[in-house]
Amino acid sequence: MYDPNRFIESDPAIRRVAAGEPTVWINPDYLPVEVTDGLCQLVVPDSAIDDAEARLARFASFIRRRFPETEPTNGLIESPLADIPRMQQALEKEYGCTIPGRLMLKMDSHLAIAGSVKARGGIYEVLKHAEDLAIAAGKLTMEDDYARLDSEEMRDFFRQYTVQVGSTGNLGMSIGIMSAALGFRVKVHMSADAKQWKKDLLRSHGVEVLEYSGDYSKAVAEGRALSDTDPMSYFVDDEKSVDLFLGYAVAARRLKKQLDEQGIAVDEAHPLIVYLPTGVGGAPGGVTYGLKRLFKNNVHCFLVEPTLCPSVLLGMATKQYEKANVRDFGLSGRTHADGLACASPSSFVTRVLGNLASGDFTVTDAKLYDYLRLLDSSEGKRIEPSSCAAFVGPCQLLTLEDSRRYCAEQGLTEEALANSVQIAWATGGRLVPAEVWEQYLATHLD
Ligand SMILES: *Cc1c(COP(=O)(O)O)cnc(C)c1O
């Protein structure tokens, strides 16, 4: 066991984090891509991201047929990139901050099928597993039209197998809905933070939902143990999975295409700054990795976590990785940001992001609801509280001393920032039921 007090005493950022203050941690090991390039290729080569992208393309005809909502994107699960100038103004006015450049919203909150960023990684991993099984059994070749997976014969084949996952909610929904659509049996192990409506929705898809009184790590551990006793069962391991990570990494190429289509350049004079709500680290980790591969030093990726549960920040800042637990620092881990309530971070992601993430902002629960209302009133868009964490980044970038220093050191001059695009990555919301929106909109915390 490490000694949390040693870190609290020696690192001012960790001291503020342990005191529950909203703050920023700037990554002292952040390095230019020229230095990290070779290492990245060893960990997850670009060819693995190519492969993931090609796999999603192979499944597009199946997805389009099974989920007609993906018709407009030809079976690709992709979200809009929207300008939010009124939100930008509203934030500046409300908080007296300056947000330079063009503020945009990457609306993974509205991704098809799962209504959250988990539609990238979670669905990708299920598809990969299904493809592996079907090819090994001689029931599919990569040259086939995958629409044929939408048949009684294939569902009967997949029904012999079980997919299991531990989740705070959204991962379970993406794995559950896609696994059930293919025919798999599915068990989702839900932590105590998981919302009732998410459990109800999953059960309506025929998914078996198991509930635990403990936190997320507990649900994962129980699920993993149960799955390991069954040779026909596959466990999606959010704390370690490289396949999940690859599914998320594909987002970067899709974003580049959208930026190109909108005539938005990303280069030294036009930097891209991205803010990613972070739970265990998988989704923001994969997206960050993909973005760094493409945009190199011209993209700056900041993670965002609740002040009550900054596990990835602590895992990286202390270099204790998955061993770090927010409770060791006197934080409860109990946050209204249910999608971010992971008390310990991913072992894989905290290591992979070691030299790539620029830093990590923390946000109070109260702010999540304030941002939620502000986005609703200014832009008429609704994203769930966890997602709203992203907005603390653009508000604080030039407000907090450490992030101001980061900008100065990284060549993010006033002029470069004025030409920048800042993206708040919205990670969930589309499936939230109407009565839950009313609760969210009416929630005011101190
Ligand atoms: C899962 C999730 C995240 C973060 O993803 P991790 O892989 O857990 O870091 C962010 N926002 C929402 C709404 C999520 O469901």
PDB file of N, CA, C and O and ligand atoms in Angstrom, residues 116-118 170-171 238 248 277-284 339-340 342 384 386-387 427-428, ligand 1:
ATOM      1  N   SER A 116     -24.671   7.111 -25.781  1.00  0.00           N
ATOM      2  CA  SER A 116     -23.507   7.597 -25.041  1.00  0.00           C
ATOM      3  C   SER A 116     -22.232   7.215 -25.776  1.00  0.00           C
ATOM      4  O   SER A 116     -22.252   6.438 -26.737  1.00  0.00           O
ATOM      5  N   VAL A 117     -21.124   7.755 -25.297  1.00  0.00           N
ATOM      6  CA  VAL A 117     -19.816   7.476 -25.893  1.00  0.00           C
ATOM      7  C   VAL A 117     -19.533   5.967 -25.896  1.00  0.00           C
ATOM      8  O   VAL A 117     -18.752   5.465 -26.715  1.00  0.00           O
ATOM      9  N   LYS A 118     -20.196   5.227 -24.997  1.00  0.00           N
ATOM     10  CA  LYS A 118     -19.980   3.778 -24.917  1.00  0.00           C
ATOM     11  C   LYS A 118     -20.431   3.059 -26.187  1.00  0.00           C
ATOM     12  O   LYS A 118     -20.112   1.887 -26.380  1.00  0.00           O
ATOM     13  N   ASN A 170     -23.941   3.149 -18.441  1.00  0.00           N
ATOM     14  CA  ASN A 170     -23.892   3.339 -19.887  1.00  0.00           C
ATOM     15  C   ASN A 170     -23.136   2.237 -20.630  1.00  0.00           C
ATOM     16  O   ASN A 170     -23.527   1.853 -21.735  1.00  0.00           O
ATOM     17  N   LEU A 171     -22.076   1.729 -20.046  1.00  0.00           N
ATOM     18  CA  LEU A 171     -21.359   0.634 -20.714  1.00  0.00           C
ATOM     19  C   LEU A 171     -22.278  -0.578 -20.805  1.00  0.00           C
ATOM     20  O   LEU A 171     -22.364  -1.242 -21.848  1.00  0.00           O
ATOM     21  N   ASP A 238     -13.659  -3.406 -18.677  1.00  0.00           N
ATOM     22  CA  ASP A 238     -13.483  -1.967 -18.848  1.00  0.00           C
ATOM     23  C   ASP A 238     -12.167  -1.475 -18.232  1.00  0.00           C
ATOM     24  O   ASP A 238     -11.621  -0.456 -18.635  1.00  0.00           O
ATOM     25  N   TYR A 248     -12.899   3.270 -29.205  1.00  0.00           N
ATOM     26  CA  TYR A 248     -12.910   4.711 -28.909  1.00  0.00           C
ATOM     27  C   TYR A 248     -11.921   5.473 -29.792  1.00  0.00           C
ATOM     28  O   TYR A 248     -12.183   6.595 -30.217  1.00  0.00           O
ATOM     29  N   PRO A 277     -14.860  14.065 -20.418  1.00  0.00           N
ATOM     30  CA  PRO A 277     -15.314  13.525 -19.127  1.00  0.00           C
ATOM     31  C   PRO A 277     -14.770  12.109 -18.927  1.00  0.00           C
ATOM     32  O   PRO A 277     -14.826  11.287 -19.842  1.00  0.00           O
ATOM     33  N   THR A 278     -14.246  11.852 -17.745  1.00  0.00           N
ATOM     34  CA  THR A 278     -13.490  10.626 -17.507  1.00  0.00           C
ATOM     35  C   THR A 278     -13.999   9.857 -16.303  1.00  0.00           C
ATOM     36  O   THR A 278     -14.185  10.432 -15.223  1.00  0.00           O
ATOM     37  N   GLY A 279     -14.237   8.567 -16.514  1.00  0.00           N
ATOM     38  CA  GLY A 279     -14.619   7.689 -15.414  1.00  0.00           C
ATOM     39  C   GLY A 279     -13.439   6.803 -15.087  1.00  0.00           C
ATOM     40  O   GLY A 279     -12.486   7.201 -14.418  1.00  0.00           O
ATOM     41  N   VAL A 280     -13.454   5.577 -15.652  1.00  0.00           N
ATOM     42  CA  VAL A 280     -12.333   4.667 -15.421  1.00  0.00           C
ATOM     43  C   VAL A 280     -11.177   5.012 -16.372  1.00  0.00           C
ATOM     44  O   VAL A 280     -10.036   4.626 -16.151  1.00  0.00           O
ATOM     45  N   GLY A 281     -11.482   5.744 -17.435  1.00  0.00           N
ATOM     46  CA  GLY A 281     -10.439   6.231 -18.343  1.00  0.00           C
ATOM     47  C   GLY A 281     -10.502   5.676 -19.757  1.00  0.00           C
ATOM     48  O   GLY A 281      -9.862   6.203 -20.661  1.00  0.00           O
ATOM     49  N   GLY A 282     -11.263   4.617 -19.970  1.00  0.00           N
ATOM     50  CA  GLY A 282     -11.267   3.931 -21.265  1.00  0.00           C
ATOM     51  C   GLY A 282     -11.679   4.823 -22.434  1.00  0.00           C
ATOM     52  O   GLY A 282     -10.953   4.930 -23.424  1.00  0.00           O
ATOM     53  N   ALA A 283     -12.845   5.454 -22.303  1.00  0.00           N
ATOM     54  CA  ALA A 283     -13.352   6.266 -23.410  1.00  0.00           C
ATOM     55  C   ALA A 283     -12.445   7.472 -23.681  1.00  0.00           C
ATOM     56  O   ALA A 283     -11.943   7.650 -24.794  1.00  0.00           O
ATOM     57  N   PRO A 284     -12.181   8.307 -22.674  1.00  0.00           N
ATOM     58  CA  PRO A 284     -11.313   9.455 -22.939  1.00  0.00           C
ATOM     59  C   PRO A 284      -9.899   9.033 -23.324  1.00  0.00           C
ATOM     60  O   PRO A 284      -9.235   9.710 -24.104  1.00  0.00           O
ATOM     61  N   GLY A 339     -21.843   8.334 -14.494  1.00  0.00           N
ATOM     62  CA  GLY A 339     -20.980   7.745 -15.523  1.00  0.00           C
ATOM     63  C   GLY A 339     -19.492   7.884 -15.217  1.00  0.00           C
ATOM     64  O   GLY A 339     -18.665   7.274 -15.873  1.00  0.00           O
ATOM     65  N   LEU A 340     -19.161   8.704 -14.221  1.00  0.00           N
ATOM     66  CA  LEU A 340     -17.755   8.964 -13.914  1.00  0.00           C
ATOM     67  C   LEU A 340     -17.369   8.404 -12.548  1.00  0.00           C
ATOM     68  O   LEU A 340     -16.272   8.649 -12.054  1.00  0.00           O
ATOM     69  N   CYS A 342     -15.970   6.036 -10.807  1.00  0.00           N
ATOM     70  CA  CYS A 342     -15.067   4.889 -10.722  1.00  0.00           C
ATOM     71  C   CYS A 342     -13.960   5.265  -9.743  1.00  0.00           C
ATOM     72  O   CYS A 342     -13.149   6.142 -10.036  1.00  0.00           O
ATOM     73  N   GLU A 384     -26.451  14.583 -20.370  1.00  0.00           N
ATOM     74  CA  GLU A 384     -26.593  14.166 -18.971  1.00  0.00           C
ATOM     75  C   GLU A 384     -25.506  14.786 -18.082  1.00  0.00           C
ATOM     76  O   GLU A 384     -24.471  15.245 -18.580  1.00  0.00           O
ATOM     77  N   SER A 386     -23.077  13.801 -16.162  1.00  0.00           N
ATOM     78  CA  SER A 386     -21.675  13.362 -16.329  1.00  0.00           C
ATOM     79  C   SER A 386     -21.024  14.077 -17.504  1.00  0.00           C
ATOM     80  O   SER A 386     -19.876  14.522 -17.438  1.00  0.00           O
ATOM     81  N   SER A 387     -21.746  14.170 -18.592  1.00  0.00           N
ATOM     82  CA  SER A 387     -21.268  14.816 -19.821  1.00  0.00           C
ATOM     83  C   SER A 387     -20.931  16.273 -19.618  1.00  0.00           C
ATOM     84  O   SER A 387     -20.028  16.810 -20.247  1.00  0.00           O
ATOM     85  N   THR A 427     -20.759  13.139 -23.575  1.00  0.00           N
ATOM     86  CA  THR A 427     -20.601  11.693 -23.554  1.00  0.00           C
ATOM     87  C   THR A 427     -21.887  10.901 -23.326  1.00  0.00           C
ATOM     88  O   THR A 427     -21.862   9.678 -23.426  1.00  0.00           O
ATOM     89  N   GLY A 428     -22.987  11.566 -23.006  1.00  0.00           N
ATOM     90  CA  GLY A 428     -24.206  10.779 -22.807  1.00  0.00           C
ATOM     91  C   GLY A 428     -25.430  11.659 -22.695  1.00  0.00           C
ATOM     92  O   GLY A 428     -25.311  12.855 -22.389  1.00  0.00           O
TER      93      GLY A 428
HETATM   94  C1  LIG B   1     -18.495   6.034 -19.348  1.00  0.00           C
HETATM   95  C2  LIG B   1     -18.751   7.459 -19.437  1.00  0.00           C
HETATM   96  C3  LIG B   1     -17.715   8.391 -19.437  1.00  0.00           C
HETATM   97  C4  LIG B   1     -16.259   8.070 -19.259  1.00  0.00           C
HETATM   98  O1  LIG B   1     -15.795   6.888 -19.801  1.00  0.00           O
HETATM   99  P1  LIG B   1     -14.727   5.997 -19.028  1.00  0.00           P
HETATM  100  O2  LIG B   1     -14.329   5.004 -20.030  1.00  0.00           O
HETATM  101  O3  LIG B   1     -15.409   5.377 -17.843  1.00  0.00           O
HETATM  102  O4  LIG B   1     -13.637   6.910 -18.596  1.00  0.00           O
HETATM  103  C5  LIG B   1     -18.060   9.709 -19.531  1.00  0.00           C
HETATM  104  N1  LIG B   1     -19.339  10.113 -19.606  1.00  0.00           N
HETATM  105  C6  LIG B   1     -20.357   9.244 -19.615  1.00  0.00           C
HETATM  106  C7  LIG B   1     -21.752   9.765 -19.722  1.00  0.00           C
HETATM  107  C8  LIG B   1     -20.088   7.890 -19.539  1.00  0.00           C
HETATM  108  O5  LIG B   1     -21.116   7.041 -19.536  1.00  0.00           O
END
